[in-house]
C-alpha positions as semicolon CSV with decimal commas, in nm:
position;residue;x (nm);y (nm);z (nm)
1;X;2,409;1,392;0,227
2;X;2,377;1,109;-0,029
3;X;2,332;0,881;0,260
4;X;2,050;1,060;0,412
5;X;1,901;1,043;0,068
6;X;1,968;0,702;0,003
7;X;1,813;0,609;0,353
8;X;1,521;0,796;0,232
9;X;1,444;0,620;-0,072
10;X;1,478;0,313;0,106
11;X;1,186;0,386;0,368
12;X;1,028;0,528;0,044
13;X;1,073;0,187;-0,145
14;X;0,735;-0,077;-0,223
15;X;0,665;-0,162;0,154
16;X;0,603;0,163;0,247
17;X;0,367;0,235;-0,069
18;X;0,228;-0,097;-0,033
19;X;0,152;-0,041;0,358
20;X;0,018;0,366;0,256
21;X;-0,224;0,173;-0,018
22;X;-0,338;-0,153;0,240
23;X;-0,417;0,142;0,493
24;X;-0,567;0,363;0,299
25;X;-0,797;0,086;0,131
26;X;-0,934;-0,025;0,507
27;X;-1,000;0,293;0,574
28;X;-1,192;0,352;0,289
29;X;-1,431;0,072;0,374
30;X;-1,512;0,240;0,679
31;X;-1,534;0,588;0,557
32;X;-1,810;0,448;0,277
33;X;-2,037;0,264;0,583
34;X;-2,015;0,569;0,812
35;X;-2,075;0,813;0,528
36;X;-2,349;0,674;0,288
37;X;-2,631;0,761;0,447
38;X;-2,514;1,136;0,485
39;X;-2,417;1,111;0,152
40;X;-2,754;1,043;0,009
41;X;-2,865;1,311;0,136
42;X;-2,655;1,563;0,008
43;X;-2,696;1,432;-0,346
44;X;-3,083;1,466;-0,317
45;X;-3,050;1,828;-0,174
46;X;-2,760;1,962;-0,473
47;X;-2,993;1,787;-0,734
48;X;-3,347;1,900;-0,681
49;X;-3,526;2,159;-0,545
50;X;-3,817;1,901;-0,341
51;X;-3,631;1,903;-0,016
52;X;-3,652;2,254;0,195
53;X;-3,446;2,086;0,441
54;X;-3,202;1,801;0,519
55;X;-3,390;1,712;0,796
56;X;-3,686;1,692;0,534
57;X;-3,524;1,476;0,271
58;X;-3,357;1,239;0,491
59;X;-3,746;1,198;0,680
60;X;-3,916;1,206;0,308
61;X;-3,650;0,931;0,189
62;X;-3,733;0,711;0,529
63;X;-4,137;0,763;0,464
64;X;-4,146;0,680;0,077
65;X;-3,827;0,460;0,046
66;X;-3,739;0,284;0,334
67;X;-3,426;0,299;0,556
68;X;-3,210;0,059;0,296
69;X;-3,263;0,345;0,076
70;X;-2,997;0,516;0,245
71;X;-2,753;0,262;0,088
72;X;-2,899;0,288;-0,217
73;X;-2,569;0,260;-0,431
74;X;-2,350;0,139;-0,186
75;X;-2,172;-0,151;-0,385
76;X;-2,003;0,080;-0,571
77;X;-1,866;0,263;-0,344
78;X;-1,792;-0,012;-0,126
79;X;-1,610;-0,132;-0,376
80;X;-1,456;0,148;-0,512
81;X;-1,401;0,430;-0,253
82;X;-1,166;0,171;-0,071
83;X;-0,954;0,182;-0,370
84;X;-1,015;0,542;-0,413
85;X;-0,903;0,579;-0,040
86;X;-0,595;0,356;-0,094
87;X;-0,485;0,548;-0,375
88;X;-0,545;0,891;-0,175
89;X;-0,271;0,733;0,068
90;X;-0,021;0,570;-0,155
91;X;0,001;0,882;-0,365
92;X;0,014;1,122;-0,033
93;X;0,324;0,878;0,108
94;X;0,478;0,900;-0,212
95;X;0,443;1,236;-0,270
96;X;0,553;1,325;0,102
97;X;0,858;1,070;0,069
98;X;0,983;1,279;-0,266
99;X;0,983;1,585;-0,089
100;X;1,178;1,457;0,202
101;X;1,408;1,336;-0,039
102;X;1,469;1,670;-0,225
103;X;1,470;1,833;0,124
104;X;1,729;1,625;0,223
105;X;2,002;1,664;-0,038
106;X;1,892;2,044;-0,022
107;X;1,879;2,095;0,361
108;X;2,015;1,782;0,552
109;X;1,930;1,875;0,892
110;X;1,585;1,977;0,801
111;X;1,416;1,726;0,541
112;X;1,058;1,762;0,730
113;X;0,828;1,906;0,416
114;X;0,680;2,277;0,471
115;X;0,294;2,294;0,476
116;X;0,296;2,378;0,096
117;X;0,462;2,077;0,005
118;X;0,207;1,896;0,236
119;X;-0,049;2,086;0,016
120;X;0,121;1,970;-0,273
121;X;0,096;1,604;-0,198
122;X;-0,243;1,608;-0,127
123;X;-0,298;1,775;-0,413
124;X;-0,101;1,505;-0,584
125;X;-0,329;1,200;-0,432
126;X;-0,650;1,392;-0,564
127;X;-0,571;1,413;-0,882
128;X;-0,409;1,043;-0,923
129;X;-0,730;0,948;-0,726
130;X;-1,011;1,144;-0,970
131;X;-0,898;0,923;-1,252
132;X;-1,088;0,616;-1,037
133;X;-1,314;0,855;-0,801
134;X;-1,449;1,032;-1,151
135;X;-1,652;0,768;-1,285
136;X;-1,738;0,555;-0,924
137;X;-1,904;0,896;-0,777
138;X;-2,085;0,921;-1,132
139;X;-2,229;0,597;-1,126
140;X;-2,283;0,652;-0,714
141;X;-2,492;0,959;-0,804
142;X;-2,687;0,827;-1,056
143;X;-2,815;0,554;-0,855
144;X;-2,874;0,792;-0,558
145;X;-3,049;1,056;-0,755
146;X;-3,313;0,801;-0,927
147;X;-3,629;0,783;-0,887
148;X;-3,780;0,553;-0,621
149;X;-4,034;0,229;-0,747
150;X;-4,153;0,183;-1,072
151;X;-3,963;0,510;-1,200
152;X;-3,628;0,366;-1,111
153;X;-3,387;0,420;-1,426
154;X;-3,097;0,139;-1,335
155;X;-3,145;-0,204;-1,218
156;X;-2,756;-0,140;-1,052
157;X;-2,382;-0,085;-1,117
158;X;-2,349;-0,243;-1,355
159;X;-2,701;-0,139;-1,559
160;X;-2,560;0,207;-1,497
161;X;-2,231;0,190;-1,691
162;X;-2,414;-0,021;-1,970
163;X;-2,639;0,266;-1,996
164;X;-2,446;0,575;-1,918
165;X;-2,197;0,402;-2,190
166;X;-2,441;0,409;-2,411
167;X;-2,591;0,730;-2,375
168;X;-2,288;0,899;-2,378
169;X;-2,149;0,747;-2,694
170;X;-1,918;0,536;-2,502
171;X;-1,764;0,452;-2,173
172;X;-1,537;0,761;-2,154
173;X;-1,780;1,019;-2,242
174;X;-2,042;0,854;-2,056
175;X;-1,859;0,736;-1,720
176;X;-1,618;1,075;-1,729
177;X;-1,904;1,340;-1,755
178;X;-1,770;1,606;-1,513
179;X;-1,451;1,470;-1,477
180;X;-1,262;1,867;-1,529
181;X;-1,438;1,995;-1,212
182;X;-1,375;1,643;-1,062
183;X;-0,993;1,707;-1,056
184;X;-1,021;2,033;-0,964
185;X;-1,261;1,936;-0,669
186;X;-1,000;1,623;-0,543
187;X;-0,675;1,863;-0,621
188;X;-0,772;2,130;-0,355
189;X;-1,038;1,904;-0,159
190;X;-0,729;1,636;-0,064
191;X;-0,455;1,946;-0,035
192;X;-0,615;2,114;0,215
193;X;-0,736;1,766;0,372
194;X;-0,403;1,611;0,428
195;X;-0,248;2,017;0,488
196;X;-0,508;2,050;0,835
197;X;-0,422;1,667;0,940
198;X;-0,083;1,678;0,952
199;X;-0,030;2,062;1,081
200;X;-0,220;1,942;1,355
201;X;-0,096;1,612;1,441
202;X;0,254;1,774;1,416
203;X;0,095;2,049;1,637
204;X;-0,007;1,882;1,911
205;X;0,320;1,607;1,905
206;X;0,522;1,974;1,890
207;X;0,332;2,104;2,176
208;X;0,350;1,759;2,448
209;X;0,663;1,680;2,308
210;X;0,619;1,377;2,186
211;X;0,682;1,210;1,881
212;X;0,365;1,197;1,629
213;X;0,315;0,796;1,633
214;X;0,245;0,859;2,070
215;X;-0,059;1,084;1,994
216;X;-0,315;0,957;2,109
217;X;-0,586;0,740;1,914
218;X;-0,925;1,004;2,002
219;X;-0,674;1,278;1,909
220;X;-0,586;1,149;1,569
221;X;-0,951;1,071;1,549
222;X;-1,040;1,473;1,663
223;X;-0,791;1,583;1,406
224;X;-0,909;1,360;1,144
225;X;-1,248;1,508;1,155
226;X;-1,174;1,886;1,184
227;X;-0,985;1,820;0,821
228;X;-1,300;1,664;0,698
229;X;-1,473;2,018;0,803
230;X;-1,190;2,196;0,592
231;X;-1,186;1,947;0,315
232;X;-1,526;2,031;0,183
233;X;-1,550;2,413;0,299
234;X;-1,262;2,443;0,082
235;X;-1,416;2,254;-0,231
236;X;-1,772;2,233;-0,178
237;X;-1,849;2,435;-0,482
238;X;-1,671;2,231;-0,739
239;X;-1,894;1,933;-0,566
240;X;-2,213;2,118;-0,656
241;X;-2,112;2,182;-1,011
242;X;-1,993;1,835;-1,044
243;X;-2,329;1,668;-0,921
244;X;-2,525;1,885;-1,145
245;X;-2,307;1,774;-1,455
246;X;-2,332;1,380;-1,315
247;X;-2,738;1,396;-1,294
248;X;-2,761;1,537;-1,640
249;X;-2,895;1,363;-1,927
250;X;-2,727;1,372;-2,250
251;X;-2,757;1,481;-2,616
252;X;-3,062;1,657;-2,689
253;X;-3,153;1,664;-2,299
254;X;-2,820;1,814;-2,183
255;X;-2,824;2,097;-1,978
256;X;-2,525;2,183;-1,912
257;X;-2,256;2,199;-2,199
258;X;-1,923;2,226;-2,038
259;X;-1,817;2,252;-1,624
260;X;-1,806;2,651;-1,692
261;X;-2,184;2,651;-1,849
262;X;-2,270;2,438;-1,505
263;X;-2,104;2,720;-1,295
264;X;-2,268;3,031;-1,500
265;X;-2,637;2,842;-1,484
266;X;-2,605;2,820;-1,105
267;X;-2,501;3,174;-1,049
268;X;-2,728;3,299;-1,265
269;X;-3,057;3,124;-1,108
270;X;-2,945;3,031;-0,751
271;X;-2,658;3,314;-0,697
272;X;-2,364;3,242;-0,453
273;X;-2,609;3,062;-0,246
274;X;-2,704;2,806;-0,477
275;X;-2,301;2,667;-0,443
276;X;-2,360;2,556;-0,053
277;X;-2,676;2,360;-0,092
278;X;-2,677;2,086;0,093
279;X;-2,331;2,189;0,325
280;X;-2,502;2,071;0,642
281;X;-2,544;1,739;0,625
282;X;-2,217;1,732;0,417
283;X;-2,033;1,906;0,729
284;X;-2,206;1,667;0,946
285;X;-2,109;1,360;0,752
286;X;-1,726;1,465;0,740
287;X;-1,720;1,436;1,121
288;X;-1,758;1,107;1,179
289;X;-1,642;0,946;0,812
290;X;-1,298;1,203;0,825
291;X;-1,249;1,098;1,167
292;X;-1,307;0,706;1,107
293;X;-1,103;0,717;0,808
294;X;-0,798;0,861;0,942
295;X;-0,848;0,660;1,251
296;X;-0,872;0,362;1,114
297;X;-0,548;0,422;0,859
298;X;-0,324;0,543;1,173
299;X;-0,426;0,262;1,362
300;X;-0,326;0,005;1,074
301;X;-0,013;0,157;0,983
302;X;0,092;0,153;1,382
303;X;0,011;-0,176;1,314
304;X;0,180;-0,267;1,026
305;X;0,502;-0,115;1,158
């Protein structure tokens, strides 16, 4: 028993945590290039009420702004969702390698985690991750949601902080604004992500007997979408509220006091409804940027090893 647990923490050690956070930060790159466009849109749709339609904003953002504008805040992400991404993945691998470890000196012959400790873990990586993802989405939203031309608010990243900084009576208050409904959002959004990837990769390895690193590349990639489809119908309400709170203005111009104001206001003038705006093109942007990211991570970790 203490050697199965020793062998555990070795595999557990820096160069697996260092190969989960390399991974996890390629994959991040991609996820932000396949996903910003889709992303734009969603922000546009939860924060105003001038778009009927996806299919309207995204052709009313084309007319008036021009097709960079669906990278409009893109550096930030770019920069900071692949971090976001690799933390996502070092934490998960951590977290996954613990519970082997406890499993092990528990239950030798069965140290594979249940599919509440794989909730766990991904729980685990959102929360370690919404202490960076908190204030890169804020900044990301602000320069999404702004006006286009000579109404623009924020030159760039950087203009954004300065000013959110200083609205907010300092960078915590300013770059943090919705950061309680941010962890609760990455908690379950990354539980039930990492839960639906791994039940069915171990699924489908189960069912062709084979072991999980044979599945097949356009399976992983399959998988890897269908868990972007569960990630955000099992958070997309904490998403809402937290866009609202990160297009706010502050002080005197606040409109929402606290995350459980944000979720009364909503109910009250939009009812249940007013929690799924803008699910479509959210559903059809985790597709493709769920099933590049997880893609791309499995095929640099066979890689690596």
């Amino acid at each position: 028993m203490a050697d199965a647990a020793q062998d555990l923490d070795t595999q557990g050690g820096a160069l697996d945590t260092a190969k989960d956070l390399f991974a996890g930060a390629v994959g991040g790159i991609a996820q932000v290039l396949i996903g910003q466009p889709f992303d734009i849109v969603k922000v546009r749709l939860q924060t105003t009420t001038q778009y009927p339609s996806a299919l309207e904003a995204a052709t009313s953002i084309y007319k008036h702004e021009g097709a960079l504008a669906f990278y409009k805040g893109t550096l930030t992400p770019l920069l900071g969702i692949g971090a976001c991404v690799s933390v996502q993945f070092g934490a998960f691998g951590y977290a996954r390698r613990w519970f082997e470890s406890a499993n092990a000196l528990s239950a030798p012959s069965s140290p594979s985690l249940s599919y509440g400790q794989y909730y766990a873990s991904g729980a685990f990586a959102g929360v370690a991750n919404s202490v960076i993802s908190g204030p890169i989405e804020h900044v990301r939203i602000r320069l999404q949601a702004q006006p286009h031309g000579a109404g623009r608010l924020y030159a760039g990243p950087l203009d954004c902080v300065r000013k959110l900084s200083a609205q907010g009576g300092g960078i915590l208050p300013g770059l943090y604004r919705g950061e309680a409904v941010t962890v609760l959002r990455e908690a379950q959004a990354y539980g039930v992500w990492f839960l639906a990837f791994e039940w069915m990769m171990n699924a489908d390895a189960a069912r062709n007997r084979v072991e999980r690193r044979d599945v097949p590349a356009y399976k992983v990639a399959f998988y890897g979408g269908l868990a972007g489809e569960a990630l955000w119908l099992g958070s997309y309400p904490f998403d809402v509220v937290k866009s609202k709170m990160q297009t706010d203005g502050f002080g005197a111009d606040m409109r929402y006091r606290s995350m459980r104001d944000c979720f009364a206001q909503t109910w009250r003038a939009e009812g249940m409804r007013g929690f799924w705006k803008g699910l479509g093109p959210t559903l059809l942007r985790a597709m493709p940027v769920s099933a590049g990211t997880f893609a791309v991570v499995e095929a640099t970790m066979r890689a690596l090893s």
